[in-house]
Amino acid sequence: MAALPVCTTTSRRDWAALRETSALGESRPSRACHMVGSRRFVNFFATAGAGACWAIHRSSKHKTRGTRAVSRASHVPQAVRLVSVKGKQLVIDDASLFSLVTALKASPCSHIAVISIAGALRQGKSFFLDLFARYLESSDGWLAESLLDHQRFHWSSGMERVTDGVWVCPQVFQVPSSEKTRVGILLMDTQGTYEPGATRWQNDSLLGLAGLLSSTLLFNISKQLQEDTVEDLQAAMDMLHMTCRHKGRPPPPSDSRNLTFLVRDWAHADHDELHFEDDLATNQRLPMNDQEQSVLASFVHSTTAGQGLGQFFESLHCRTLPHPGHIDRPCWTGVSSDVSSGFINKCRKLFDTLAHAASAQTGAAIRVQDFEQTLKESVILLNSTQDLTEGKSRSAVLSDLSMLNAVDRARSSYRANMYRAGALMKGKAIPQILLGEVAGTRALVAEGLAAAHRDSVAVAQDELRRLALFSDDCALAQSASELEEELEKELPRLQEENRQWNQQRLNGLAEMTLAAVTVSGLVPPAAPGIAAVMVPAYGLQLWRFKIAGGDFMANSIELHKAMLRTERKWAKDKISPEKHS
């Protein structure tokens, strides 16, 4: 009996090996890493016994360079549903996760860069990702067979939903740069937003999961990049970050993460740009054209969403694709020649660009051994966010998120202002403070601490009012009152910490003074001179501070800073004549 495949793809170059295996009439599991064109991919499969049949034929009218037709009637890696929405919970499919983790561990890669696609319902997301998977398998034969057959990501024309939940192709793709970075590529598809019957929490949580796992998030948009088309993504990322903070978990870093707006059915493309010829075989990346740069710049500079998304992703890009042609006709048979050549050419370059960029994003890639745990922790986190959105209107959610963010930023501004005033130095080493390497180099007496606290509370209140954009006056007043009450409770704690800080440093200053003089006497060859200069200098500075009066702690710190400057100056003057001589 033939063994069932865990994950498999096959290419024209696998024909001889498979033919030999079939002739033996036995089932032999094999695990291999193949080179197809310029792409490597991981194959983890068990081949069937005798009777395997392969049909090989030339491509139809489509004249893409190097294209050959291979009917993959055997095993192709079809996407599996990794996460589904059941009731009010995201649920991981254990069997799908097992097959995916098996494929990840079978690959030679140490890290995985996830390229995911999200966006509105029925806008061609799965079709685009299916083409992407075919291209990564074999850049030569990706258009060889009917595009309706052996779909990696299932798609269809019409208005019926095809994708529900989160789907992944259980296969690790590699490009040439992967050999250096050891970063493989995993493709992920998500359920469309604005799904009839879907709750706001479902939309936000699925978008949030894509944002948590992805090195590159493709946000699919129809015809034009506008603020209302991405407000769901903005709200989902806001909710995700606020939940992370309230759960005591650091928000996902923006480092190396990329958000690409994929504008579909773009009607303003330059005809020459869509018809590549000889450069199709080159390894050049596809830069944003003038139109794409203009659209992105206008969106980022003129919209709140564009500016807000910049804090979640290190880089933003815009890519445009023309309409693919006749694929939405009921009579279409899947022949690739019916697909617009401009669409195919742009996709080909875009696939290369996205794949190579993702394989270079080592900072955002997930370690293979951490992927399962990262997925489970992300689902648990997102399942805990329902209280923020359940039963609330969009405006109410925006108001809540705005207020949560404003309060959090106000707390941060209070701490920053207190630190600049010198009240928050706990944990800083004395040498750093003496050398002025941290903000605030003085200890505060009780009056100074209270004054710094009052100023910092006022700064925090101003920050709260500035950032709470979507909250009404009543909610703002209540939050301001609660924030002030919370910060007032900080003052007694800071006063006690400040008192302890002063006492500990006072006790240590005498020991530091003796240690400095002692060490200077033990370090040749400059030791005698340093000791001779430092001791009178200490006495002179202490006499000056005694005459001037003032806070002893502050004077002591200034004294030691002066001693360090004196020692450095003497050592420099001593060494310079020796060099000249």
Coordinates of C-alpha atoms in Angstrom, one line a residue:
M1 CA 0.0 0.0 0.0
A2 CA 1.4 3.4 -0.9
A3 CA 2.5 5.7 1.9
L4 CA 0.7 9.0 2.2
P5 CA 2.7 12.2 1.6
V6 CA 3.4 14.5 4.5
C7 CA 4.6 17.3 2.2
T8 CA 5.7 17.0 -1.3
T9 CA 6.5 18.8 -4.5
T10 CA 7.9 17.3 -7.6
S11 CA 9.6 18.8 -10.7
R12 CA 10.7 17.8 -14.1
R13 CA 14.2 17.0 -12.7
D14 CA 12.7 14.5 -10.3
W15 CA 11.4 12.4 -13.2
A16 CA 14.3 9.9 -13.4
A17 CA 14.4 9.2 -9.7
L18 CA 10.6 8.7 -9.5
R19 CA 10.6 6.5 -12.6
E20 CA 13.3 4.3 -11.1
T21 CA 11.5 4.1 -7.8
S22 CA 8.2 3.1 -9.4
A23 CA 9.9 0.4 -11.5
L24 CA 11.0 -1.3 -8.3
G25 CA 7.4 -1.7 -7.3
E26 CA 7.9 -0.7 -3.7
S27 CA 7.3 2.2 -1.4
R28 CA 10.4 3.9 -0.3
P29 CA 10.2 7.0 1.9
S30 CA 12.8 9.6 1.0
R31 CA 13.7 13.0 2.2
A32 CA 15.6 15.4 -0.1
C33 CA 16.4 19.0 -0.9
H34 CA 16.2 19.7 -4.6
M35 CA 17.4 22.5 -6.8
V36 CA 14.8 23.6 -9.3
G37 CA 15.9 26.4 -11.6
S38 CA 17.5 28.9 -9.2
R39 CA 15.3 27.9 -6.3
R40 CA 15.7 25.2 -3.7
F41 CA 12.9 23.7 -1.8
V42 CA 12.5 21.0 0.8
N43 CA 10.8 17.8 -0.1
F44 CA 9.6 15.5 2.6
F45 CA 7.6 12.7 1.1
A46 CA 6.9 9.0 0.6
T47 CA 6.6 7.9 -3.0
A48 CA 4.0 5.4 -4.2
G49 CA 4.7 2.0 -5.8
A50 CA 4.2 0.8 -9.4
G51 CA 1.6 2.4 -11.6
A52 CA 2.7 6.0 -11.2
C53 CA 1.9 7.9 -14.4
W54 CA 3.4 11.2 -15.5
A55 CA 2.3 13.2 -18.5
I56 CA 4.8 15.6 -19.9
H57 CA 3.8 18.1 -22.6
R58 CA 5.0 21.4 -23.9
S59 CA 3.4 24.7 -22.8
S60 CA 0.7 26.3 -24.8
K61 CA 0.9 29.7 -26.4
H62 CA 2.5 31.5 -23.4
K63 CA 6.0 32.4 -24.3
T64 CA 7.6 32.8 -20.9
R65 CA 11.4 32.1 -21.0
G66 CA 12.4 28.5 -19.9
T67 CA 8.8 27.4 -19.2
R68 CA 8.2 23.6 -19.6
A69 CA 5.0 21.7 -18.7
V70 CA 5.0 19.1 -16.1
S71 CA 1.7 17.5 -15.0
R72 CA 2.0 17.0 -11.3
A73 CA -0.7 14.4 -11.0
S74 CA 1.2 12.9 -8.1
H75 CA 1.9 14.7 -4.9
V76 CA 1.8 18.4 -4.7
P77 CA 2.0 20.4 -1.4
Q78 CA -1.5 21.6 -0.8
A79 CA -2.1 24.2 1.9
V80 CA -3.5 23.0 5.2
R81 CA -5.7 25.0 7.6
L82 CA -3.4 25.8 10.6
V83 CA -5.8 28.0 12.6
S84 CA -9.6 28.1 12.5
V85 CA -12.2 30.3 14.2
K86 CA -14.6 28.3 16.4
G87 CA -17.1 30.4 18.3
K88 CA -15.1 33.1 20.1
Q89 CA -11.8 31.4 20.0
L90 CA -8.9 30.8 17.6
V91 CA -8.1 27.1 17.5
I92 CA -4.9 25.5 16.2
D93 CA -5.3 22.3 14.1
D94 CA -2.9 19.9 15.8
A95 CA -2.6 17.6 12.7
S96 CA -1.8 20.5 10.4
L97 CA 0.7 21.9 12.9
F98 CA 2.4 18.5 13.2
S99 CA 2.9 18.2 9.4
L100 CA 4.1 21.8 9.2
V101 CA 6.6 21.4 12.1
T102 CA 7.8 18.1 10.4
A103 CA 8.5 20.0 7.2
L104 CA 10.3 22.8 9.1
K105 CA 12.6 20.4 10.9
A106 CA 13.3 18.6 7.7
S107 CA 14.7 21.7 6.0
P108 CA 18.3 22.8 6.3
C109 CA 17.1 26.3 7.4
S110 CA 17.6 27.5 11.0
H111 CA 15.0 30.3 10.7
I112 CA 11.7 30.8 8.9
A113 CA 10.5 34.1 7.3
V114 CA 6.7 34.1 7.0
I115 CA 5.2 35.9 4.0
S116 CA 1.5 36.3 4.6
I117 CA -1.4 38.0 2.8
A118 CA -4.4 39.6 4.3
G119 CA -7.2 42.0 3.1
A120 CA -10.8 42.2 2.1
L121 CA -12.9 39.2 1.0
R122 CA -12.8 38.0 -2.6
Q123 CA -10.0 40.1 -3.9
G124 CA -7.6 37.5 -5.3
K125 CA -5.4 36.8 -2.3
S126 CA -5.3 33.0 -2.6
F127 CA -4.8 33.2 -6.4
F128 CA -1.8 35.4 -5.9
L129 CA -0.3 33.2 -3.2
D130 CA -1.0 30.0 -5.3
L131 CA 1.0 31.6 -8.1
F132 CA 3.8 32.6 -5.7
A133 CA 4.1 29.0 -4.4
R134 CA 4.2 27.6 -8.0
Y135 CA 6.9 30.1 -8.9
L136 CA 9.1 29.2 -5.8
E137 CA 8.8 25.5 -6.6
S138 CA 10.0 26.0 -10.2
S139 CA 10.7 29.2 -11.9
D140 CA 10.9 27.3 -15.2
G141 CA 7.7 25.4 -15.0
W142 CA 5.4 27.4 -12.8
L143 CA 2.9 28.1 -15.6
A144 CA 3.1 24.7 -17.3
E145 CA 0.0 23.0 -16.1
S146 CA -3.6 24.3 -15.8
L147 CA -3.8 26.8 -13.0
L148 CA -7.0 25.2 -12.0
D149 CA -5.3 21.9 -11.3
H150 CA -3.3 20.9 -8.2
Q151 CA -3.7 24.2 -6.4
R152 CA -1.3 24.9 -3.6
F153 CA -3.7 27.5 -2.1
H154 CA -7.3 26.7 -3.1
W155 CA -9.1 29.5 -4.9
S156 CA -12.0 30.0 -7.3
S157 CA -13.9 32.7 -9.1
G158 CA -17.2 33.9 -7.8
M159 CA -18.4 35.4 -4.5
E160 CA -18.4 32.4 -2.3
R161 CA -15.8 32.3 0.5
V162 CA -13.0 29.9 -0.1
T163 CA -10.5 30.6 2.7
D164 CA -11.6 30.4 6.3
G165 CA -9.1 30.8 9.1
V166 CA -5.3 30.7 8.5
W167 CA -3.8 28.4 5.9
V168 CA -0.1 27.5 5.2
C169 CA 1.7 25.6 2.6
P170 CA 3.6 23.0 4.6
Q171 CA 6.8 23.5 2.6
V172 CA 9.9 25.5 3.2
F173 CA 11.1 27.4 0.1
Q174 CA 14.7 28.6 -0.4
V175 CA 16.2 31.1 -2.7
P176 CA 20.0 31.4 -3.4
S177 CA 20.5 33.9 -0.6
S178 CA 19.0 31.4 1.8
E179 CA 22.2 29.3 1.7
K180 CA 24.0 32.2 3.4
T181 CA 21.3 33.4 5.8
R182 CA 19.7 29.9 6.4
V183 CA 16.4 31.6 6.3
G184 CA 13.6 29.7 4.6
I185 CA 10.3 31.1 3.4
L186 CA 6.8 30.0 4.5
L187 CA 3.7 31.2 2.7
M188 CA 0.5 31.9 4.8
D189 CA -3.0 32.8 3.6
T190 CA -5.7 34.4 5.8
Q191 CA -9.4 34.7 5.8
G192 CA -10.7 37.9 4.1
T193 CA -12.0 40.7 6.2
Y194 CA -15.6 42.0 5.9
E195 CA -16.8 38.4 5.9
P196 CA -20.6 38.3 6.3
G197 CA -21.3 37.0 9.8
A198 CA -17.8 37.5 11.1
T199 CA -17.3 39.6 14.2
R200 CA -14.9 42.4 14.5
W201 CA -12.8 40.4 16.9
Q202 CA -12.4 37.6 14.3
N203 CA -11.2 40.1 11.7
D204 CA -8.8 41.8 14.2
S205 CA -7.4 38.6 15.7
L206 CA -6.7 37.0 12.3
L207 CA -5.0 40.2 11.1
G208 CA -3.1 40.4 14.4
L209 CA -1.9 36.8 14.0
A210 CA -0.6 37.6 10.6
G211 CA 1.2 40.7 12.0
L212 CA 2.7 38.7 14.9
L213 CA 4.1 35.9 12.7
S214 CA 5.1 37.7 9.5
S215 CA 8.4 39.0 8.3
T216 CA 6.5 40.4 5.3
L217 CA 2.8 41.2 5.5
L218 CA 1.1 41.7 2.1
F219 CA -2.1 43.8 2.6
N220 CA -4.2 43.2 -0.5
I221 CA -6.2 46.2 -1.7
S222 CA -8.5 46.7 -4.7
K223 CA -7.7 49.5 -7.2
Q224 CA -6.7 52.3 -4.8
L225 CA -4.8 52.8 -1.5
Q226 CA -7.0 54.8 0.8
E227 CA -7.3 55.2 4.5
D228 CA -10.6 53.5 4.9
T229 CA -9.2 50.4 3.2
V230 CA -6.6 49.8 5.9
E231 CA -8.3 51.0 9.0
D232 CA -9.0 47.4 10.0
L233 CA -5.3 46.7 9.9
Q234 CA -4.5 49.8 11.9
A235 CA -7.1 48.9 14.6
A236 CA -5.9 45.3 14.7
M237 CA -2.3 46.3 15.3
D238 CA -3.3 48.9 17.9
M239 CA -5.3 46.2 19.7
L240 CA -2.4 43.8 19.5
H241 CA 0.1 46.2 21.0
M242 CA -2.3 47.4 23.8
T243 CA -3.0 43.8 24.7
C244 CA 0.7 43.0 24.9
R245 CA 1.3 45.8 27.2
H246 CA -1.6 45.0 29.5
K247 CA -0.5 41.4 29.7
G248 CA 3.0 42.3 30.6
R249 CA 4.4 41.1 27.3
P250 CA 6.6 43.2 25.1
P251 CA 4.9 44.2 21.9
P252 CA 6.3 42.5 18.7
P253 CA 9.3 44.5 17.5
S254 CA 9.1 46.4 14.3
D255 CA 12.7 45.6 13.4
S256 CA 13.0 44.1 9.9
R257 CA 9.3 43.7 9.5
N258 CA 7.8 44.9 6.2
L259 CA 4.3 45.9 5.3
T260 CA 3.6 45.9 1.5
F261 CA 0.4 47.4 0.2
L262 CA -0.5 45.2 -2.8
V263 CA -2.9 47.2 -5.0
R264 CA -4.7 44.9 -7.3
D265 CA -6.5 45.7 -10.6
W266 CA -4.3 48.9 -11.0
A267 CA -5.5 50.7 -14.1
H268 CA -2.8 53.3 -14.4
A269 CA 0.3 51.1 -15.1
D270 CA 2.9 52.1 -17.7
H271 CA 2.6 49.7 -20.7
D272 CA 6.4 49.4 -21.1
E273 CA 6.9 48.5 -17.5
L274 CA 4.6 45.4 -17.7
H275 CA 6.4 43.8 -20.7
F276 CA 9.8 42.6 -19.6
E277 CA 11.8 40.5 -22.0
D278 CA 15.5 39.7 -21.7
D279 CA 15.7 40.9 -18.1
L280 CA 13.2 38.2 -16.9
A281 CA 16.1 35.8 -16.4
T282 CA 18.2 38.2 -14.4
N283 CA 18.5 38.3 -10.7
Q284 CA 17.6 42.0 -10.4
R285 CA 15.1 43.1 -7.8
L286 CA 12.0 45.2 -8.7
P287 CA 12.2 48.7 -7.2
M288 CA 9.0 50.7 -6.6
N289 CA 8.2 52.7 -9.7
D290 CA 7.4 56.4 -9.6
Q291 CA 3.6 55.8 -9.4
E292 CA 4.0 53.4 -6.4
Q293 CA 6.4 55.7 -4.6
S294 CA 3.9 58.6 -5.1
V295 CA 0.9 56.6 -3.9
L296 CA 2.8 55.4 -0.8
A297 CA 4.2 58.9 0.0
S298 CA 0.8 60.5 -0.3
F299 CA -0.8 57.8 1.9
V300 CA 1.9 58.0 4.7
H301 CA 2.1 61.8 4.8
S302 CA -1.6 62.6 4.6
T303 CA -3.4 59.9 6.6
T304 CA -3.5 58.9 10.3
A305 CA -3.4 55.2 9.4
G306 CA -0.3 55.7 7.3
Q307 CA 1.6 57.4 10.0
G308 CA 0.3 55.0 12.7
L309 CA 1.3 51.8 10.8
G310 CA 4.9 53.2 10.6
Q311 CA 5.4 52.4 14.3
F312 CA 4.5 48.7 13.8
F313 CA 6.7 48.0 10.7
E314 CA 10.2 49.0 9.9
S315 CA 9.5 49.5 6.2
L316 CA 6.4 50.3 4.1
H317 CA 6.1 49.5 0.4
C318 CA 3.5 49.8 -2.3
R319 CA 3.2 47.4 -5.2
T320 CA 0.6 47.6 -8.0
L321 CA -0.7 44.8 -10.2
P322 CA -2.9 45.0 -13.3
H323 CA -6.0 42.9 -13.7
P324 CA -5.1 39.3 -14.5
G325 CA -7.4 39.0 -17.4
H326 CA -10.0 36.3 -18.2
I327 CA -9.6 34.1 -15.1
D328 CA -13.0 35.3 -13.6
R329 CA -14.9 33.9 -16.6
P330 CA -16.9 30.7 -15.9
C331 CA -15.6 29.1 -19.1
W332 CA -11.9 29.6 -18.3
T333 CA -10.0 26.3 -18.4
G334 CA -7.0 27.4 -16.4
V335 CA -4.7 27.9 -19.4
S336 CA -2.0 30.3 -18.4
S337 CA -1.9 32.0 -21.8
D338 CA -5.3 33.5 -21.0
V339 CA -3.8 35.4 -18.1
S340 CA -2.6 38.9 -18.9
S341 CA 1.1 38.9 -19.8
G342 CA 1.5 42.2 -18.0
F343 CA 0.2 40.6 -14.8
I344 CA 2.4 37.5 -15.2
N345 CA 5.6 39.6 -15.9
K346 CA 5.0 41.9 -12.9
C347 CA 4.2 38.9 -10.7
R348 CA 7.4 37.2 -11.7
K349 CA 9.6 40.1 -10.8
L350 CA 7.6 40.8 -7.6
F351 CA 7.9 37.2 -6.5
D352 CA 11.7 37.4 -6.8
T353 CA 11.9 40.6 -4.9
L354 CA 9.6 39.5 -2.1
A355 CA 11.4 36.1 -1.7
H356 CA 14.9 37.5 -1.6
A357 CA 13.9 40.4 0.8
A358 CA 12.3 37.9 3.2
S359 CA 15.2 35.5 3.2
A360 CA 17.4 38.5 4.2
Q361 CA 15.2 39.5 7.1
T362 CA 17.0 37.6 9.8
G363 CA 15.8 39.9 12.5
A364 CA 12.1 39.2 11.9
A365 CA 12.5 35.5 11.1
I366 CA 11.4 32.9 13.6
R367 CA 13.7 30.1 14.7
V368 CA 12.6 26.7 13.4
Q369 CA 12.6 25.2 16.9
D370 CA 10.6 28.2 18.3
F371 CA 7.8 28.3 15.6
E372 CA 5.4 26.0 17.3
Q373 CA 5.7 27.7 20.7
T374 CA 5.5 31.2 19.0
L375 CA 2.3 30.2 17.3
K376 CA 0.7 28.8 20.4
E377 CA 1.6 31.9 22.5
S378 CA 0.3 34.2 19.8
V379 CA -3.1 32.4 19.7
I380 CA -3.4 32.5 23.5
L381 CA -2.7 36.3 23.5
L382 CA -5.2 37.0 20.7
N383 CA -7.9 34.9 22.4
S384 CA -7.5 37.2 25.4
T385 CA -8.4 40.4 23.5
Q386 CA -12.1 39.8 23.2
D387 CA -12.9 42.1 26.1
L388 CA -11.5 45.1 24.1
T389 CA -13.8 44.6 21.1
E390 CA -16.7 42.3 21.9
G391 CA -20.1 44.0 21.6
K392 CA -18.6 47.4 20.8
S393 CA -19.0 49.6 17.8
R394 CA -16.0 50.6 15.7
S395 CA -15.9 54.1 17.1
A396 CA -16.1 52.7 20.7
V397 CA -13.1 50.4 19.9
L398 CA -11.1 53.3 18.5
S399 CA -11.9 55.3 21.5
D400 CA -10.8 52.6 23.9
L401 CA -7.6 51.9 22.0
S402 CA -6.8 55.6 21.8
M403 CA -7.3 56.1 25.5
L404 CA -5.3 53.0 26.4
N405 CA -2.4 54.2 24.2
A406 CA -2.7 57.8 25.6
V407 CA -2.6 56.6 29.2
D408 CA 0.4 54.3 28.5
R409 CA 2.3 57.1 26.8
A410 CA 1.4 59.5 29.6
R411 CA 2.9 57.1 32.2
S412 CA 6.1 56.9 30.1
S413 CA 6.4 60.7 29.8
Y414 CA 6.1 61.0 33.6
R415 CA 8.9 58.5 34.1
A416 CA 11.1 60.2 31.5
N417 CA 10.6 63.6 33.1
M418 CA 11.4 62.3 36.5
Y419 CA 14.5 60.6 35.2
R420 CA 15.7 63.9 33.5
A421 CA 15.1 65.6 36.8
G422 CA 17.4 63.1 38.5
A423 CA 14.8 61.3 40.6
L424 CA 15.1 57.9 38.9
M425 CA 18.6 56.6 39.1
K426 CA 18.0 53.3 40.7
G427 CA 20.3 50.6 39.3
K428 CA 22.8 53.0 37.7
A429 CA 26.4 52.6 38.7
I430 CA 28.2 55.4 40.4
P431 CA 31.0 55.7 37.8
Q432 CA 28.4 56.3 35.1
I433 CA 26.7 59.0 37.1
L434 CA 30.0 60.6 38.0
L435 CA 31.1 60.7 34.4
G436 CA 27.7 62.2 33.3
E437 CA 26.9 59.2 31.1
V438 CA 23.3 59.1 32.3
A439 CA 20.7 61.8 32.3
G440 CA 20.5 63.4 35.8
T441 CA 23.7 63.4 37.8
R442 CA 22.5 64.7 41.1
A443 CA 20.5 63.3 44.0
L444 CA 17.4 65.3 44.9
V445 CA 16.6 66.7 48.3
A446 CA 13.0 66.3 49.5
E447 CA 11.9 69.7 48.1
G448 CA 13.5 69.1 44.7
L449 CA 11.9 65.7 44.4
A450 CA 8.4 67.0 45.2
A451 CA 8.8 69.8 42.6
A452 CA 10.0 67.4 40.0
H453 CA 7.0 65.2 40.7
R454 CA 4.6 68.1 40.2
D455 CA 6.2 69.1 36.9
S456 CA 6.2 65.5 35.7
V457 CA 2.5 65.0 36.5
A458 CA 1.6 68.1 34.5
V459 CA 3.7 66.8 31.6
A460 CA 1.8 63.5 31.8
Q461 CA -1.6 65.2 31.8
D462 CA -0.7 67.2 28.8
E463 CA 0.5 64.1 26.9
L464 CA -2.8 62.3 27.8
R465 CA -4.9 65.1 26.4
R466 CA -2.8 65.3 23.2
L467 CA -3.1 61.6 22.4
A468 CA -6.6 60.8 23.4
L469 CA -7.9 61.8 19.9
F470 CA -11.1 59.7 19.8
S471 CA -12.3 60.0 23.4
D472 CA -15.1 62.3 24.5
D473 CA -14.6 64.9 27.2
C474 CA -16.2 62.9 29.9
A475 CA -14.0 59.8 29.3
L476 CA -10.9 62.1 29.1
A477 CA -11.7 63.8 32.4
Q478 CA -12.2 60.5 34.1
S479 CA -8.9 59.0 32.7
A480 CA -7.0 62.2 33.7
S481 CA -8.3 61.9 37.2
E482 CA -7.4 58.2 37.5
L483 CA -3.9 58.9 36.1
E484 CA -3.3 61.7 38.5
E485 CA -4.4 59.5 41.4
E486 CA -2.1 56.7 40.2
L487 CA 0.9 59.0 39.9
E488 CA 0.4 60.5 43.3
K489 CA 0.8 57.1 44.8
E490 CA 4.3 57.0 43.1
L491 CA 5.6 60.0 45.1
P492 CA 6.0 58.2 48.6
R493 CA 7.8 55.3 46.9
L494 CA 10.1 57.6 45.0
Q495 CA 10.9 59.6 48.2
E496 CA 11.8 56.4 50.0
E497 CA 14.0 55.2 47.1
N498 CA 15.6 58.6 46.9
R499 CA 16.4 58.6 50.6
Q500 CA 17.9 55.1 50.4
W501 CA 19.9 56.0 47.3
N502 CA 21.4 59.1 49.0
Q503 CA 22.4 57.1 52.1
Q504 CA 24.0 54.3 50.2
R505 CA 26.0 56.6 48.0
L506 CA 27.1 58.7 50.9
N507 CA 28.4 55.6 52.7
G508 CA 30.2 54.6 49.6
L509 CA 31.8 57.9 48.7
A510 CA 34.4 57.7 51.4
E511 CA 35.4 54.2 50.4
M512 CA 35.7 55.3 46.7
T513 CA 37.9 58.2 47.7
L514 CA 40.3 56.0 49.6
A515 CA 40.2 53.4 46.8
A516 CA 41.0 56.0 44.1
V517 CA 44.0 57.3 46.0
T518 CA 45.2 53.8 46.9
V519 CA 44.9 52.5 43.4
S520 CA 46.7 55.5 42.0
G521 CA 49.6 54.7 44.3
L522 CA 49.8 51.1 43.1
V523 CA 49.8 51.6 39.3
P524 CA 53.3 52.4 37.9
P525 CA 54.8 54.4 36.3
A526 CA 52.5 57.4 36.7
A527 CA 51.3 56.4 40.2
P528 CA 53.5 58.7 42.3
G529 CA 52.7 61.7 40.3
I530 CA 49.0 61.0 40.2
A531 CA 48.9 60.5 44.0
A532 CA 50.9 63.6 44.6
V533 CA 48.5 65.7 42.5
M534 CA 45.3 64.1 43.5
V535 CA 45.6 64.5 47.3
P536 CA 46.1 68.3 47.3
A537 CA 43.5 68.6 44.6
Y538 CA 41.0 66.7 46.7
G539 CA 41.7 69.0 49.7
L540 CA 41.4 72.1 47.5
Q541 CA 38.1 71.1 46.0
L542 CA 36.7 70.1 49.4
W543 CA 37.7 73.5 50.9
R544 CA 35.9 75.3 48.0
F545 CA 32.7 73.3 48.5
K546 CA 32.9 73.9 52.3
I547 CA 33.1 77.6 51.6
A548 CA 30.3 77.5 49.1
G549 CA 28.0 75.4 51.3
G550 CA 25.0 73.6 49.8
D551 CA 23.8 70.0 49.6
F552 CA 26.6 67.6 50.8
M553 CA 25.6 64.8 48.4
A554 CA 25.6 67.0 45.4
N555 CA 28.9 68.6 46.4
S556 CA 30.5 65.2 47.0
I557 CA 29.5 64.0 43.5
E558 CA 30.9 67.2 42.0
L559 CA 34.1 66.7 44.0
H560 CA 34.6 63.3 42.6
K561 CA 33.9 64.5 39.1
A562 CA 36.5 67.2 39.6
M563 CA 39.0 64.6 40.8
L564 CA 38.5 62.4 37.8
R565 CA 39.0 65.4 35.5
T566 CA 42.2 66.3 37.4
E567 CA 43.6 62.8 37.1
R568 CA 42.9 62.6 33.4
K569 CA 44.4 66.0 32.7
W570 CA 47.6 65.2 34.7
A571 CA 48.0 61.8 33.0
K572 CA 47.6 63.5 29.6
D573 CA 50.1 66.2 30.4
K574 CA 52.5 63.6 31.8
I575 CA 52.4 61.3 28.8
S576 CA 52.7 64.1 26.1
P577 CA 56.2 65.3 27.1
E578 CA 57.4 61.7 27.2
K579 CA 56.2 61.1 23.6
H580 CA 58.0 64.3 22.4
S581 CA 61.2 63.2 24.2

